[in-house]
mmCIF file of C-alpha atoms in Angstrom:
data_model
loop_
_atom_site.group_PDB
_atom_site.id
_atom_site.type_symbol
_atom_site.label_atom_id
_atom_site.label_comp_id
_atom_site.label_asym_id
_atom_site.label_seq_id
_atom_site.Cartn_x
_atom_site.Cartn_y
_atom_site.Cartn_z
ATOM 1 C CA MET A 1 65.184 137.885 83.479
ATOM 2 C CA ILE A 2 65.758 139.100 79.944
ATOM 3 C CA PHE A 3 62.881 140.354 77.802
ATOM 4 C CA ILE A 4 62.805 139.654 74.075
ATOM 5 C CA LYS A 5 60.255 141.414 71.904
ATOM 6 C CA LEU A 6 58.987 139.278 69.069
ATOM 7 C CA GLY A 7 58.987 140.773 65.611
ATOM 8 C CA GLU A 8 58.287 139.403 62.161
ATOM 9 C CA LYS A 9 57.121 135.801 61.850
ATOM 10 C CA ILE A 10 59.376 134.282 59.185
ATOM 11 C CA GLU A 11 57.805 130.821 59.342
ATOM 12 C CA GLU A 12 55.944 128.674 61.886
ATOM 13 C CA LYS A 13 59.094 127.852 63.874
ATOM 14 C CA LYS A 14 60.991 131.076 63.271
ATOM 15 C CA VAL A 15 60.131 134.535 64.652
ATOM 16 C CA ARG A 16 62.611 137.388 64.478
ATOM 17 C CA VAL A 17 63.640 138.971 67.793
ATOM 18 C CA SER A 18 63.264 142.730 67.393
ATOM 19 C CA LEU A 19 64.386 143.918 70.844
ATOM 20 C CA ILE A 20 66.361 142.651 73.832
ATOM 21 C CA HIS A 21 65.885 144.385 77.203
ATOM 22 C CA TYR A 22 68.117 143.287 80.074
ATOM 23 C CA MET A 23 66.249 145.149 82.857
ATOM 24 C CA PRO A 24 62.542 144.758 82.055
ATOM 25 C CA PHE A 25 61.436 145.170 85.702
ATOM 26 C CA ASP A 26 63.686 148.093 86.619
ATOM 27 C CA GLU A 27 61.725 150.955 88.216
ATOM 28 C CA LYS A 28 63.287 153.590 85.990
ATOM 29 C CA GLU A 29 64.243 151.753 82.786
ATOM 30 C CA GLY A 30 61.749 148.873 82.922
ATOM 31 C CA LEU A 31 58.831 147.982 80.696
ATOM 32 C CA SER A 32 55.092 148.269 81.214
ATOM 33 C CA ASP A 33 52.848 145.192 81.434
ATOM 34 C CA ASN A 34 51.573 146.047 77.955
ATOM 35 C CA GLU A 35 55.107 146.099 76.531
ATOM 36 C CA ILE A 36 55.999 142.812 78.247
ATOM 37 C CA SER A 37 52.909 141.186 76.710
ATOM 38 C CA GLN A 38 54.489 141.738 73.253
ATOM 39 C CA GLY A 39 57.308 139.264 73.894
ATOM 40 C CA VAL A 40 58.665 136.634 76.251
ATOM 41 C CA LEU A 41 60.945 136.554 79.283
ATOM 42 C CA VAL A 42 64.001 134.304 79.241
ATOM 43 C CA GLU A 43 66.717 133.342 81.704
ATOM 44 C CA ASN A 44 69.603 133.649 79.228
ATOM 45 C CA LEU A 45 70.531 133.973 75.574
ATOM 46 C CA PRO A 46 72.490 131.436 73.521
ATOM 47 C CA GLU A 47 76.148 132.196 72.904
ATOM 48 C CA LYS A 48 77.123 133.609 69.551
ATOM 49 C CA ASP A 49 79.652 131.746 67.412
ATOM 50 C CA LYS A 50 82.839 133.763 67.972
ATOM 51 C CA ILE A 51 84.570 132.306 64.906
ATOM 52 C CA LEU A 52 81.780 133.354 62.544
ATOM 53 C CA LEU A 53 81.644 136.803 64.161
ATOM 54 C CA ALA A 54 85.421 137.184 63.785
ATOM 55 C CA GLN A 55 85.031 136.336 60.093
ATOM 56 C CA GLY A 56 82.639 139.264 59.709
ATOM 57 C CA SER A 57 79.309 137.472 60.018
ATOM 58 C CA LYS A 58 76.310 139.100 61.652
ATOM 59 C CA ALA A 59 74.325 137.086 64.235
ATOM 60 C CA LEU A 60 70.524 137.335 63.914
ATOM 61 C CA LEU A 61 68.497 136.101 66.887
ATOM 62 C CA TYR A 62 65.274 134.122 66.355
ATOM 63 C CA TYR A 63 62.657 132.524 68.602
ATOM 64 C CA ASN A 64 60.888 129.215 68.004
ATOM 65 C CA PRO A 65 57.418 129.470 69.621
ATOM 66 C CA ASN A 66 56.805 125.723 69.265
ATOM 67 C CA ASP A 67 59.620 124.592 71.565
ATOM 68 C CA LYS A 68 60.314 127.996 73.189
ATOM 69 C CA SER A 69 63.937 128.078 72.087
ATOM 70 C CA LEU A 70 66.237 130.835 70.880
ATOM 71 C CA PHE A 71 68.759 130.394 68.100
ATOM 72 C CA TYR A 72 71.066 132.431 65.916
ATOM 73 C CA GLU A 73 71.403 132.429 62.166
ATOM 74 C CA TYR A 74 74.410 134.100 60.609
ATOM 75 C CA GLU A 75 74.699 136.402 57.611
ATOM 76 C CA GLN A 76 77.789 137.611 55.877
ATOM 77 C CA ASN A 77 77.403 140.597 53.561
ATOM 78 C CA GLY A 78 73.625 140.128 53.646
ATOM 79 C CA GLU A 79 73.817 136.466 52.596
ATOM 80 C CA ASN A 80 72.350 133.885 55.004
ATOM 81 C CA LEU A 81 74.932 131.246 55.899
ATOM 82 C CA ASN A 82 72.210 128.799 56.988
ATOM 83 C CA GLU A 83 74.110 128.226 60.208
ATOM 84 C CA THR A 84 72.182 127.829 63.426
ATOM 85 C CA LYS A 85 73.579 127.870 66.912
ATOM 86 C CA ARG A 86 72.529 125.822 69.927
ATOM 87 C CA ARG A 87 68.892 126.042 70.885
ATOM 88 C CA PHE A 88 68.008 126.958 74.454
ATOM 89 C CA SER A 89 64.634 126.025 75.896
ATOM 90 C CA PHE A 90 63.203 128.178 78.629
ATOM 91 C CA PHE A 91 59.994 128.935 80.409
ATOM 92 C CA SER A 92 58.382 132.336 80.117
ATOM 93 C CA LYS A 93 57.393 134.064 83.311
ATOM 94 C CA LYS A 94 54.029 135.792 83.113
#
């Protein structure tokens, strides 16, 4: 499982992901129950658009709490390209 910590709520269907932790249950590097309660657990992350990344864009990961999906938006030089990537639904494990 992958843990994503939820950050700033941009709008009802768009919450910024502020942290990704790939070993949330590891004995040494894992997270506490309190820390896990500040986000959601997912099976996988959507793929980033390699073409946009190669062109210098920055991928920003967001979470939609309504349909429990993750998606990327891309910025180039601080300007939002209004591009979204595939949305992945998942179930949180708590």
